[in-house]
Short mmCIF file of C-alpha atoms in Angstrom, two decimals:
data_model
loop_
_atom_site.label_atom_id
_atom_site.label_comp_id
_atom_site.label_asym_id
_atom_site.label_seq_id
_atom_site.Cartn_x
_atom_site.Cartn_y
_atom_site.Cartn_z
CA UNK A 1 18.10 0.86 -44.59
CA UNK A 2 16.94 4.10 -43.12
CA UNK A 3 15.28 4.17 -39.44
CA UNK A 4 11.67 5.47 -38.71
CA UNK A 5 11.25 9.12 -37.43
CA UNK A 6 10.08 8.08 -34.50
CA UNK A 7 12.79 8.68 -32.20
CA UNK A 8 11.62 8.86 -28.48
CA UNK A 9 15.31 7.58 -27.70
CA UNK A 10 16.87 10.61 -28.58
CA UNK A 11 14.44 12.73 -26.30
CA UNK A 12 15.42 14.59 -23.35
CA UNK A 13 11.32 13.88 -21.27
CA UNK A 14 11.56 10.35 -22.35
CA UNK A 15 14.15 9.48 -19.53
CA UNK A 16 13.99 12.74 -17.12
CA UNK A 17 10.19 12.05 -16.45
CA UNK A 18 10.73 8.34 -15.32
CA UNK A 19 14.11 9.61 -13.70
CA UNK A 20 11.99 11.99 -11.67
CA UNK A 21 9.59 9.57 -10.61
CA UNK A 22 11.42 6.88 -9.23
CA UNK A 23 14.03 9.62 -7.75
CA UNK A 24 11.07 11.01 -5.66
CA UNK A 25 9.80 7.91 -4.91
CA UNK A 26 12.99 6.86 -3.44
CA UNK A 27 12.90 9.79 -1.71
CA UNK A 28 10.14 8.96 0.00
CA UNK A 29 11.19 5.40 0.96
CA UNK A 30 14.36 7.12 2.93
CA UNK A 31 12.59 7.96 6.54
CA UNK A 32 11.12 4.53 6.09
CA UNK A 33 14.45 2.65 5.24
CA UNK A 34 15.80 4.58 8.09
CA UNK A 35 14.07 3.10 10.83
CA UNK A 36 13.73 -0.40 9.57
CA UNK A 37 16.82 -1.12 7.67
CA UNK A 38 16.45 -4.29 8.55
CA UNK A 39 13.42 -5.41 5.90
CA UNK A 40 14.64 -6.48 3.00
CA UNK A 41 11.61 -6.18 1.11
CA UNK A 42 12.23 -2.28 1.88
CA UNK A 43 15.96 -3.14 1.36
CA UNK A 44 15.43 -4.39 -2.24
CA UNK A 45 12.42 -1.65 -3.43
CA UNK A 46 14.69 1.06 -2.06
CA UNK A 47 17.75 -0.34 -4.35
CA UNK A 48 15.59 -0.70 -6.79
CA UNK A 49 14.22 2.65 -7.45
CA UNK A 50 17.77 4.39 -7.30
CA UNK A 51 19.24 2.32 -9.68
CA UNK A 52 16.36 3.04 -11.56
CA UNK A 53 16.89 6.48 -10.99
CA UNK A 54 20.59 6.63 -11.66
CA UNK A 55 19.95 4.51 -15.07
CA UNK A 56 17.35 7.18 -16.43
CA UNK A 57 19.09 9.71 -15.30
CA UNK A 58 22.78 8.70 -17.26
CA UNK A 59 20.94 7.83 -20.53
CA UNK A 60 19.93 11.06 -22.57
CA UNK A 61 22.73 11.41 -25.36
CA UNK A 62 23.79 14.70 -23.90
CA UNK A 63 24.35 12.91 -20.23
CA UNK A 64 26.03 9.99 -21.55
CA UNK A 65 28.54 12.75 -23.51
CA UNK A 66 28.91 14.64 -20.01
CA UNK A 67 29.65 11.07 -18.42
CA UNK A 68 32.36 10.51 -20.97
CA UNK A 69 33.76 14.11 -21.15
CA UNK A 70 33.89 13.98 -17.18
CA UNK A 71 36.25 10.58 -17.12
CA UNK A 72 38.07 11.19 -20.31
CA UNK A 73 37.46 7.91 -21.42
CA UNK A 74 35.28 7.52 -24.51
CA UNK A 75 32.23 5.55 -23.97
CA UNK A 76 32.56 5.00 -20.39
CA UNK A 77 29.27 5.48 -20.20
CA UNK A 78 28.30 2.76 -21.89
CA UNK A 79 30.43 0.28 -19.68
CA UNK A 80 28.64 2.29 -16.60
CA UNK A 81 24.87 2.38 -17.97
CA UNK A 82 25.10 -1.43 -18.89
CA UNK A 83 26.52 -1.91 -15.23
CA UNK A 84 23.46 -0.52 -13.71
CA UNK A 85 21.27 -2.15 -15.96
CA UNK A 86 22.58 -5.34 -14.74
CA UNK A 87 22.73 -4.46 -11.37
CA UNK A 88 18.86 -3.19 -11.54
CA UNK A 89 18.23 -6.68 -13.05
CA UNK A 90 19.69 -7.90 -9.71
CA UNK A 91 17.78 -5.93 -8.07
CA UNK A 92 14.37 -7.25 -9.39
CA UNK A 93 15.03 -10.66 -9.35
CA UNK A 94 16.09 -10.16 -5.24
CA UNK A 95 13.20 -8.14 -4.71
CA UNK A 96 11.10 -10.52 -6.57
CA UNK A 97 12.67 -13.78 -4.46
CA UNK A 98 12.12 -11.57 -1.54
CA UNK A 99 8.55 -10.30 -1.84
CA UNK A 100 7.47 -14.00 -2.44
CA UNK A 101 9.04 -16.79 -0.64
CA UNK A 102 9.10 -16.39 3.37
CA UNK A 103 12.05 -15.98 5.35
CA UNK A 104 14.67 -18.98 5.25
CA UNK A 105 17.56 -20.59 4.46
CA UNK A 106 16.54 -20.95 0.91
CA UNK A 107 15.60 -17.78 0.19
CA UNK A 108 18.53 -16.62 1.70
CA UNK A 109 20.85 -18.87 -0.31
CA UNK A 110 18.87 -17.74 -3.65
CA UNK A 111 19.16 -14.60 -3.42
CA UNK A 112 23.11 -14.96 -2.85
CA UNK A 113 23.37 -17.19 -5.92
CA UNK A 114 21.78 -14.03 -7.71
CA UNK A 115 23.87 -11.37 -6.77
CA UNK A 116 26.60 -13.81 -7.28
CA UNK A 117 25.66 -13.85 -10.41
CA UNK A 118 25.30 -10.28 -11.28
CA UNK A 119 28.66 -9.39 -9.78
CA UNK A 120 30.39 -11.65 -11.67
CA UNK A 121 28.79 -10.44 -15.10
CA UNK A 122 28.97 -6.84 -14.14
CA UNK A 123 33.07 -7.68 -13.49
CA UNK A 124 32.78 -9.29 -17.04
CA UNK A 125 31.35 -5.99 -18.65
CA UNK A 126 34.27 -4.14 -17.10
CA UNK A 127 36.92 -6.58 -18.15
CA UNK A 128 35.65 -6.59 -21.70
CA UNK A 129 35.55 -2.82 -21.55
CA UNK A 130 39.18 -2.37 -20.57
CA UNK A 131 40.19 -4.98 -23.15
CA UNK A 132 38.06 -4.07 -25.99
CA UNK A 133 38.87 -0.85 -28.49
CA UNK A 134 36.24 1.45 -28.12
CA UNK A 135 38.09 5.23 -29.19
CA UNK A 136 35.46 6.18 -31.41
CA UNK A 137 31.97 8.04 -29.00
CA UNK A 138 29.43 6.60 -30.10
CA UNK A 139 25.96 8.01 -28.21
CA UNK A 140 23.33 6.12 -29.79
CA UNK A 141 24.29 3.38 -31.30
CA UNK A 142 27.01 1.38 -29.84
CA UNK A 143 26.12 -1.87 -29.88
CA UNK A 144 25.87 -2.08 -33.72
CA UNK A 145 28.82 0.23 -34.24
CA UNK A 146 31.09 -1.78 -32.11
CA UNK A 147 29.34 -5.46 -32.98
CA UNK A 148 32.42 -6.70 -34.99
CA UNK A 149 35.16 -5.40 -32.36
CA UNK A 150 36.67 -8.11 -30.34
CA UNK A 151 35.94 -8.05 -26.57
CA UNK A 152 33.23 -5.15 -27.23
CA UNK A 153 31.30 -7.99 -28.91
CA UNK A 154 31.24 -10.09 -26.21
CA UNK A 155 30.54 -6.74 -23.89
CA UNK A 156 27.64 -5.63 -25.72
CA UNK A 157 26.27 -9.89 -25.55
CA UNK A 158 26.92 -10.03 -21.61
CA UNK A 159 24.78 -7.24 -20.88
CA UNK A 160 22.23 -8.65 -23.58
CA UNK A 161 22.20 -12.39 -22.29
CA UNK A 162 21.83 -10.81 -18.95
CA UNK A 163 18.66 -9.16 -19.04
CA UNK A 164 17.34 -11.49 -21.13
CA UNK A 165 18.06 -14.12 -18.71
CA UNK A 166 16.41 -11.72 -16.25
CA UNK A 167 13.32 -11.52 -17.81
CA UNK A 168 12.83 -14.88 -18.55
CA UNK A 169 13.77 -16.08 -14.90
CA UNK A 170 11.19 -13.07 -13.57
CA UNK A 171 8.40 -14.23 -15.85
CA UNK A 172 8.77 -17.64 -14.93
CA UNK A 173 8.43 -16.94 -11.22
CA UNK A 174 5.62 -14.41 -11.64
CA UNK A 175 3.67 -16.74 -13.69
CA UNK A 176 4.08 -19.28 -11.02
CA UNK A 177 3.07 -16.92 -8.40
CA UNK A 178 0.54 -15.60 -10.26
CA UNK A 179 -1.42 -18.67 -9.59
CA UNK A 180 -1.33 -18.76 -5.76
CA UNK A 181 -1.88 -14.70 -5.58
CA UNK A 182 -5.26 -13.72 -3.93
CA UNK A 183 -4.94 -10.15 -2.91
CA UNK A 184 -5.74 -7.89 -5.22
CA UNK A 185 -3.03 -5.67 -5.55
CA UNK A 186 -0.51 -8.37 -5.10
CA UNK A 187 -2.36 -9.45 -8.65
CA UNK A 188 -2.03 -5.85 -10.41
CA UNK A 189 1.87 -5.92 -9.50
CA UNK A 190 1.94 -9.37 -10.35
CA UNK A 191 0.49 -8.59 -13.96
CA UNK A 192 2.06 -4.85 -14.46
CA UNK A 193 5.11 -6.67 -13.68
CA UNK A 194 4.73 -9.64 -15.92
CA UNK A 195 3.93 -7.07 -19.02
CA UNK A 196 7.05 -5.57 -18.14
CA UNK A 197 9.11 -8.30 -18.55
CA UNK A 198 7.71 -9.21 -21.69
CA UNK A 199 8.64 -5.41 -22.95
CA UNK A 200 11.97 -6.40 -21.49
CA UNK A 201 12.45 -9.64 -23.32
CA UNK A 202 11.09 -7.61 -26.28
CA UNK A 203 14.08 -5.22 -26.41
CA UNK A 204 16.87 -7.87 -26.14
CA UNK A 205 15.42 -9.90 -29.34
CA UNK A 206 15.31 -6.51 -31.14
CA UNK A 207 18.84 -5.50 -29.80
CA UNK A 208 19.57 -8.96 -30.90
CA UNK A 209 18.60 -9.14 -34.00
CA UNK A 210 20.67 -5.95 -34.56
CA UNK A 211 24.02 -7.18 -34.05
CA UNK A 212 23.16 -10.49 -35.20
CA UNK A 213 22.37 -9.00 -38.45
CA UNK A 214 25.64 -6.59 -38.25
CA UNK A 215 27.47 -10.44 -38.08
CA UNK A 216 25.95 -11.29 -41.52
CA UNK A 217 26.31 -7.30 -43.19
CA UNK A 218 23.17 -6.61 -42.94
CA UNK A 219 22.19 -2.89 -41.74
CA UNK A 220 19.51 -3.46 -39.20
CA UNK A 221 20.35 -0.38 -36.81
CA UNK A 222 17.07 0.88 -36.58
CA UNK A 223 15.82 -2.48 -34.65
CA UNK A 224 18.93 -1.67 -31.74
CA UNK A 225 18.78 2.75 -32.44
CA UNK A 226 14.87 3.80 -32.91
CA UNK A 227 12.81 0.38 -31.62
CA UNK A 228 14.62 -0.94 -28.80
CA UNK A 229 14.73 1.84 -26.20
CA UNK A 230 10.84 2.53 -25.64
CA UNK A 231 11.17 -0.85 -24.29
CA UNK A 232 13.19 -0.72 -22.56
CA UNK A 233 11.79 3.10 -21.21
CA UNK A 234 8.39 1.13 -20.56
CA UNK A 235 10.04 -1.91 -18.95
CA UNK A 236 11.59 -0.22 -15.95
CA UNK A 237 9.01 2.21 -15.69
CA UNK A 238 6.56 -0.63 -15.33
CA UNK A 239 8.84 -2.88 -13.46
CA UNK A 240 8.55 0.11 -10.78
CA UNK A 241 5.05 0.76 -10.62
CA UNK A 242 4.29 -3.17 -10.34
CA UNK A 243 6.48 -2.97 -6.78
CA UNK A 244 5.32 0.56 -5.83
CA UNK A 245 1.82 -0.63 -6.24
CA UNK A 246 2.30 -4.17 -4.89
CA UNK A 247 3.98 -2.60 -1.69
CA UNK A 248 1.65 0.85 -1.60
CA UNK A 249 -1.52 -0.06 -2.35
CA UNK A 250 -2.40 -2.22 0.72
CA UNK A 251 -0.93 0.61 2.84
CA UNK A 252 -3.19 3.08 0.93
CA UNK A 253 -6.36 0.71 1.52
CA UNK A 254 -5.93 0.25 5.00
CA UNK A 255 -5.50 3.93 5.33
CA UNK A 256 -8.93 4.57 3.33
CA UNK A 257 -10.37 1.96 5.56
CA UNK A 258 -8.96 3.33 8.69
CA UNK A 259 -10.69 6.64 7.67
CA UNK A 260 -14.41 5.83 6.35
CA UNK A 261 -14.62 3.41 9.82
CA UNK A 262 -13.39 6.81 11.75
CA UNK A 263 -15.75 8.74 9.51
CA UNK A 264 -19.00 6.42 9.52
CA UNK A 265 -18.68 6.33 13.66
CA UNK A 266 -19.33 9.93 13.90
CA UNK A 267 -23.14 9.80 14.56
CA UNK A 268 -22.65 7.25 17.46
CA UNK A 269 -19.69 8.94 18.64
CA UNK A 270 -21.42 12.24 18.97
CA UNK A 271 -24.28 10.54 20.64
CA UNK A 272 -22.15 9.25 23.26
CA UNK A 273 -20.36 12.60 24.15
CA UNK A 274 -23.82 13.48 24.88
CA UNK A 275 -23.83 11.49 28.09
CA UNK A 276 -21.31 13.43 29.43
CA UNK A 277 -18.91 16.30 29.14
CA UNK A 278 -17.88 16.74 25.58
CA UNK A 279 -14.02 15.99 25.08
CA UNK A 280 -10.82 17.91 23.74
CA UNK A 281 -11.10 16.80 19.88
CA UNK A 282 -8.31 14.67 18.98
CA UNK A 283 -5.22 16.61 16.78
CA UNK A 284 -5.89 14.62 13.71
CA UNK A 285 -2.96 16.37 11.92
CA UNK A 286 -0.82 15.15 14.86
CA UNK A 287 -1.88 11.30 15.00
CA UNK A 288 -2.70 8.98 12.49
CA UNK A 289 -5.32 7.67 11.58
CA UNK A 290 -5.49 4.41 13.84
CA UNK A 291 -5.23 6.39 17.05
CA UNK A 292 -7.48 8.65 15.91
CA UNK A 293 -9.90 5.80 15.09
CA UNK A 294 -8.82 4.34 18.35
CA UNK A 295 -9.83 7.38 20.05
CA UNK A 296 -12.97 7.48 18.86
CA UNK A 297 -14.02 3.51 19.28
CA UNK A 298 -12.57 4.20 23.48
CA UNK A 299 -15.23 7.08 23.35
CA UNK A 300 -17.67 4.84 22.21
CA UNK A 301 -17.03 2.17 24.50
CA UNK A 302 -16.92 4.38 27.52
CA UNK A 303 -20.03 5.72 26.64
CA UNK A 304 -21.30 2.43 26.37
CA UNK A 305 -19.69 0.95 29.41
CA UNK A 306 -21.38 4.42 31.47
CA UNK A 307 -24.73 3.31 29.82
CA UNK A 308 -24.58 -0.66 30.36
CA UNK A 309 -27.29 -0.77 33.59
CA UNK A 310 -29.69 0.75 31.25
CA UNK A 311 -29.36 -1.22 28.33
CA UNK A 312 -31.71 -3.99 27.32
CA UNK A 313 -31.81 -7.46 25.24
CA UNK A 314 -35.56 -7.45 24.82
CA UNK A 315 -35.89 -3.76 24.12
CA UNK A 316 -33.49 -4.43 21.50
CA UNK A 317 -34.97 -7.88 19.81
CA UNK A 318 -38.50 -5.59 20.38
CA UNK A 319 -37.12 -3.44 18.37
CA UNK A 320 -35.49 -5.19 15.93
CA UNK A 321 -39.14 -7.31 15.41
CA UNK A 322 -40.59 -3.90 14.55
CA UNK A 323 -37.90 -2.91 12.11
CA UNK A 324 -38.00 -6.30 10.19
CA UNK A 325 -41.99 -5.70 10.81
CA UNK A 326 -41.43 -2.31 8.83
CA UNK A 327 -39.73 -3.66 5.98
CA UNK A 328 -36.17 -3.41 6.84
CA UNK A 329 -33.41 -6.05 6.65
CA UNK A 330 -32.50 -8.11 9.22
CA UNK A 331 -28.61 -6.13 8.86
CA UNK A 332 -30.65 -2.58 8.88
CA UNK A 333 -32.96 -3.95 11.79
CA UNK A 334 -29.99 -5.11 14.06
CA UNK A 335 -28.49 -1.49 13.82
CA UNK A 336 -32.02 0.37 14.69
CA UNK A 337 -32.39 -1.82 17.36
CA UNK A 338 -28.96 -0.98 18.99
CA UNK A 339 -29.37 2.32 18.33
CA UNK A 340 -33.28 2.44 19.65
CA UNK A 341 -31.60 0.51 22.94
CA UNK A 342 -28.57 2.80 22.87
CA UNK A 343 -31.06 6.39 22.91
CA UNK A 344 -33.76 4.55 24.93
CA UNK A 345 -30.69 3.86 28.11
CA UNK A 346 -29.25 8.05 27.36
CA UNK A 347 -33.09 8.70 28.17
CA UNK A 348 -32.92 6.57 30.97
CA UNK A 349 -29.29 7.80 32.68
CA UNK A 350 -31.19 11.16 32.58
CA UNK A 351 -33.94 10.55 34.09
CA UNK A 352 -32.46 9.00 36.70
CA UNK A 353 -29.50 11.44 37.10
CA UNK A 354 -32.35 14.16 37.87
CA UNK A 355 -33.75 12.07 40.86
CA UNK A 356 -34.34 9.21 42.63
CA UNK A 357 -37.01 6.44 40.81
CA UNK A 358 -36.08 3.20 42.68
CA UNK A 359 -39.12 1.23 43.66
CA UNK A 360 -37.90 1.01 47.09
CA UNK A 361 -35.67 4.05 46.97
CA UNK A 362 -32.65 2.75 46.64
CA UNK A 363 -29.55 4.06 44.70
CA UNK A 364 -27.43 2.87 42.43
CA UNK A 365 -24.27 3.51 40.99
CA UNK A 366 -23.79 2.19 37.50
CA UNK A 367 -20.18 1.63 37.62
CA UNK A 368 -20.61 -0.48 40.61
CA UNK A 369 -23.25 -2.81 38.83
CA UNK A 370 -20.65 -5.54 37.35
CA UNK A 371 -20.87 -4.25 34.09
CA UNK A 372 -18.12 -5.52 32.00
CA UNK A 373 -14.76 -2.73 31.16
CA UNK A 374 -15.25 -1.71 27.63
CA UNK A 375 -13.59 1.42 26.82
CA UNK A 376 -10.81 1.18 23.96
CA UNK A 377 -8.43 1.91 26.47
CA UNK A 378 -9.04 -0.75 28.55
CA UNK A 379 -8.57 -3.09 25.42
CA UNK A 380 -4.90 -1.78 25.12
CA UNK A 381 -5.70 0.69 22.49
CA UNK A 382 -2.81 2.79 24.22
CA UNK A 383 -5.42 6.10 23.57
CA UNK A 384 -5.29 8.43 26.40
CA UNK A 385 -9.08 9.52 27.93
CA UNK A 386 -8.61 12.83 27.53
CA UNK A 387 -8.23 13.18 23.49
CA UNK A 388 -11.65 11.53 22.17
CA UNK A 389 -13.21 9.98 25.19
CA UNK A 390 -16.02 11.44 27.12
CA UNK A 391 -14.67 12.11 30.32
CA UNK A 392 -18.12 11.90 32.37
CA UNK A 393 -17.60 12.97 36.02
CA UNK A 394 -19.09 10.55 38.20
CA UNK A 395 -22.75 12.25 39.44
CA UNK A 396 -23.11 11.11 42.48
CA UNK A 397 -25.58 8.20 44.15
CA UNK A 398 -28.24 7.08 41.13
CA UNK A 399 -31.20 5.90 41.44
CA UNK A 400 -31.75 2.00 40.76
CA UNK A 401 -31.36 1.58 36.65
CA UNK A 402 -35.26 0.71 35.59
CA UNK A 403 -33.40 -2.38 33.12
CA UNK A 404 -30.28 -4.49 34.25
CA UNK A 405 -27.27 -4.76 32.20
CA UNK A 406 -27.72 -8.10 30.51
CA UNK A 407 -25.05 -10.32 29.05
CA UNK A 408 -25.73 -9.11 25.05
CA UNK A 409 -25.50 -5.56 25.89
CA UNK A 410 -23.72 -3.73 23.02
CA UNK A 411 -20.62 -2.77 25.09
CA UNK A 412 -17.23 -3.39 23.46
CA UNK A 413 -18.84 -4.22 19.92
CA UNK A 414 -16.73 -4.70 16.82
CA UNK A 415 -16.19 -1.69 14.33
CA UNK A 416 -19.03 -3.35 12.16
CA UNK A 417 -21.72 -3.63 14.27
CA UNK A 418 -20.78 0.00 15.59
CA UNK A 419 -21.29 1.49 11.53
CA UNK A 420 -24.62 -0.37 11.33
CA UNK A 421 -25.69 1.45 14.49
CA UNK A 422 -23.92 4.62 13.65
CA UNK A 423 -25.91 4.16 10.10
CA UNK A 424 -29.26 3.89 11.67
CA UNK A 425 -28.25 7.01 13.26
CA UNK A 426 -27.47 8.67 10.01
CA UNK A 427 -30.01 7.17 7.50
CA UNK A 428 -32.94 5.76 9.41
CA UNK A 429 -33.16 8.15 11.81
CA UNK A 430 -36.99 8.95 11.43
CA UNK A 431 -37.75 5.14 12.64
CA UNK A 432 -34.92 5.24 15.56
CA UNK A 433 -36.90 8.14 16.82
CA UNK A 434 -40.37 6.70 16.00
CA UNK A 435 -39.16 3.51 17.81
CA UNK A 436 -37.69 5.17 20.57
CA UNK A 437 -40.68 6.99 21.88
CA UNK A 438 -42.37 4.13 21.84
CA UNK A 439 -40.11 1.61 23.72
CA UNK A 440 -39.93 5.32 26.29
CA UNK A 441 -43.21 4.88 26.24
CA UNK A 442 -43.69 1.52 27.38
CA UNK A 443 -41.15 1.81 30.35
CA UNK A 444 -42.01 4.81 31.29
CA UNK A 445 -39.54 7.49 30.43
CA UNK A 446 -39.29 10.29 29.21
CA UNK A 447 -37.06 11.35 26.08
CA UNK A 448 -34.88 14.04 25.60
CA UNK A 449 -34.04 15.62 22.02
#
């Protein structure tokens, strides 16, 4: 029987794109392995993607002839490629133990038993290689070629049975975890990982049904030759992705959350540098994006900590009447109110930075009033006030503040109910300002663009 023309097992891209992949992914993982050798979820991805790397990389037909020529031994190759493969099945099933069950004693002995396991079969492959007679090179197809030959038989089944057993065992646990999986991306690696097993399982009943067939003399080649190894090529580039993903994509969310809370602050930030000397700008290609965020939240908190005499509870729920009055949301209306309060107190540190206005004369220092700390930096942030922190130098005796700090005063708020501020800022800004001359208004102030 004559194989199909499709023959993606014979080309060069088919394994050097996958090899490339997981080699620069691997790559990548070094620094990190470096300084925290100790993970073994980092431990098993790690060993996982250069195995990967080293099995894609040995298996075009001119590589494995290279390998061969290299050793003088023909098809040592094979003995080495279906020693990786086992070991990369190993590797899963560890990283797969790993990633799901916490740290303990049974985890620990589990994942022994497995590379128990492996060790001994890849010994077995070895042993059957020495004993078996394998003379003639055979590049593509030597598990048919050699599926009569005592002890390369039972070398070509080992590996077989192996993987099998792999993928069955992997499935099983995925499946199971599948069920108690909430986080999203957890889910997508759970699934791309599942699919790849089943590719996985595919292969071995094709390679299977190969040799089994050579065992009756039947000519079923194509099945082990031509369909087999996209299979396999899909399995272990899947089996990678499901980890990478599983492992990267909560790392890449926080990092897109980290930056659109950094990002949506701005308005309120910039506000607050306007009640004092404008800072050095943090060196964003320097530090990451927490302390950058950090930065920026201590700035904000300072800023509100300087304004905290001036702010007011019932200017705010005023406020926030007239927004809901207006047609706004109650979310929409609790950020105009905070940042009609927030605008209302800058107008009110101005006015009575410029002069006295105490009913009886008296001044007033606002960081002497009891207001509560609330700078980022005070929260053990670890940000230094000189990066993105308004460092306001202190101007002198003040005048008495015209509204008391009170208890809710929006000092030390969470990132949350900063953005809804910050967004009234940025998208309602025409009502801020309507409402903010006219709670200036009513006290008595007088605003300042």
């Amino acid at each position: 029987m004559t194989g199909p023309h499709w023959d993606m097992a014979g080309s060069f891209a088919a394994y050097a794109i996958p090899a490339v992949l997981m080699a620069v992914a691997f790559v990548i993982k070094l620094p990190l392995l470096r300084r925290a050798w100790q993970d073994p979820i980092l431990r098993a991805t790690a060993l996982l993607l250069g195995i990967g790397a080293l099995i894609f990389a040995s298996l075009p037909p001119g590589n494995l002839h290279r390998i061969n020529e290299v050793t003088g031994v023909p098809n040592f190759a094979g003995v080495w490629v279906y020693s990786l493969l086992t070991a990369y099945c190993g590797a899963c099933l560890w990283l797969i133990i790993t990633w799901r069950e916490p740290p303990s004693a049974v985890r620990r002995r589990r994942t022994r038993l497995v590379w128990i396991a492996y060790a001994v079969i890849i010994v077995g492959l070895w042993v059957t290689f020495a004993l078996g007679d394998h003379h003639v090179e055979r590049l593509r197809d030597l598990d048919t070629y050699y599926a009569n030959t005592p002890w390369m038989r039972e070398h070509t089944m080992l590996y077989l049975v192996a993987h099998m057993v792999s993928a069955v065992v992997a499935a099983a646990i995925l499946w199971a975890w599948f069920q108690e999986v909430a986080d999203k991306w957890l889910r997508r690696a759970v699934v791309c990982l599942q699919v790849a097993y089943a590719l996985g399982f595919i292969f071995d009943v094709a390679k299977v049904a190969a040799i089994v067939a050579r065992w009756a003399g039947r000519d079923w080649d194509y099945l082990s030759t031509y369909v087999a190894p996209p299979f396999a090529i899909a399995e272990a580039f899947l089996v990678s992705v499901g980890f990478i993903a599983g492992q990267a994509g909560p790392y890449c969310d926080e990092r897109r959350r980290l930056w659109r809370t950094h990002r949506s602050l701005e308005p309120l930030w910039r506000e607050m540098l306007t009640v004092g000397a404008s800072p050095a700008p943090a060196t964003g290609r320097v530090s990451g994006a927490e302390l950058r965020l950090e930065l920026r939240r201590a700035a904000i908190n300072d800023g509100l900590l300087r304004l905290s005499p001036y702010l007011s509870g019932a200017r705010r729920e005023r406020a926030r009447r007239q927004a809901v009055a207006a047609g706004h949301t109650e979310c929409a209306a609790r950020g105009i109110a905070g940042a009609v309060d927030i605008l209302v107190a800058v107008d009110a540190l101005r006015t009575a930075a410029r002069g006295p206005a105490g009913p009886a004369g008296e001044t007033h220092d606002p960081h002497a009033s009891g207001a509560p700390h609330a700078s980022g930096a005070s929260r053990g942030s670890g940000a230094p006030h000189g990066s993105d922190t308004p460092d306001v130098p202190d101007s002198g005796p003040r005048p008495q503040a015209q509204h008391a700090a009170h208890d809710d005063s929006p000092t030390d708020l969470p990132d949350r109910e900063l953005e809804s501020v910050a967004y009234a800022l940025r998208d309602h800004s025409p009502v801020v300002e309507t409402l903010r001359r006219q709670a200036a208004a009513t006290e008595g102030l007088i605003t300042h663009a």
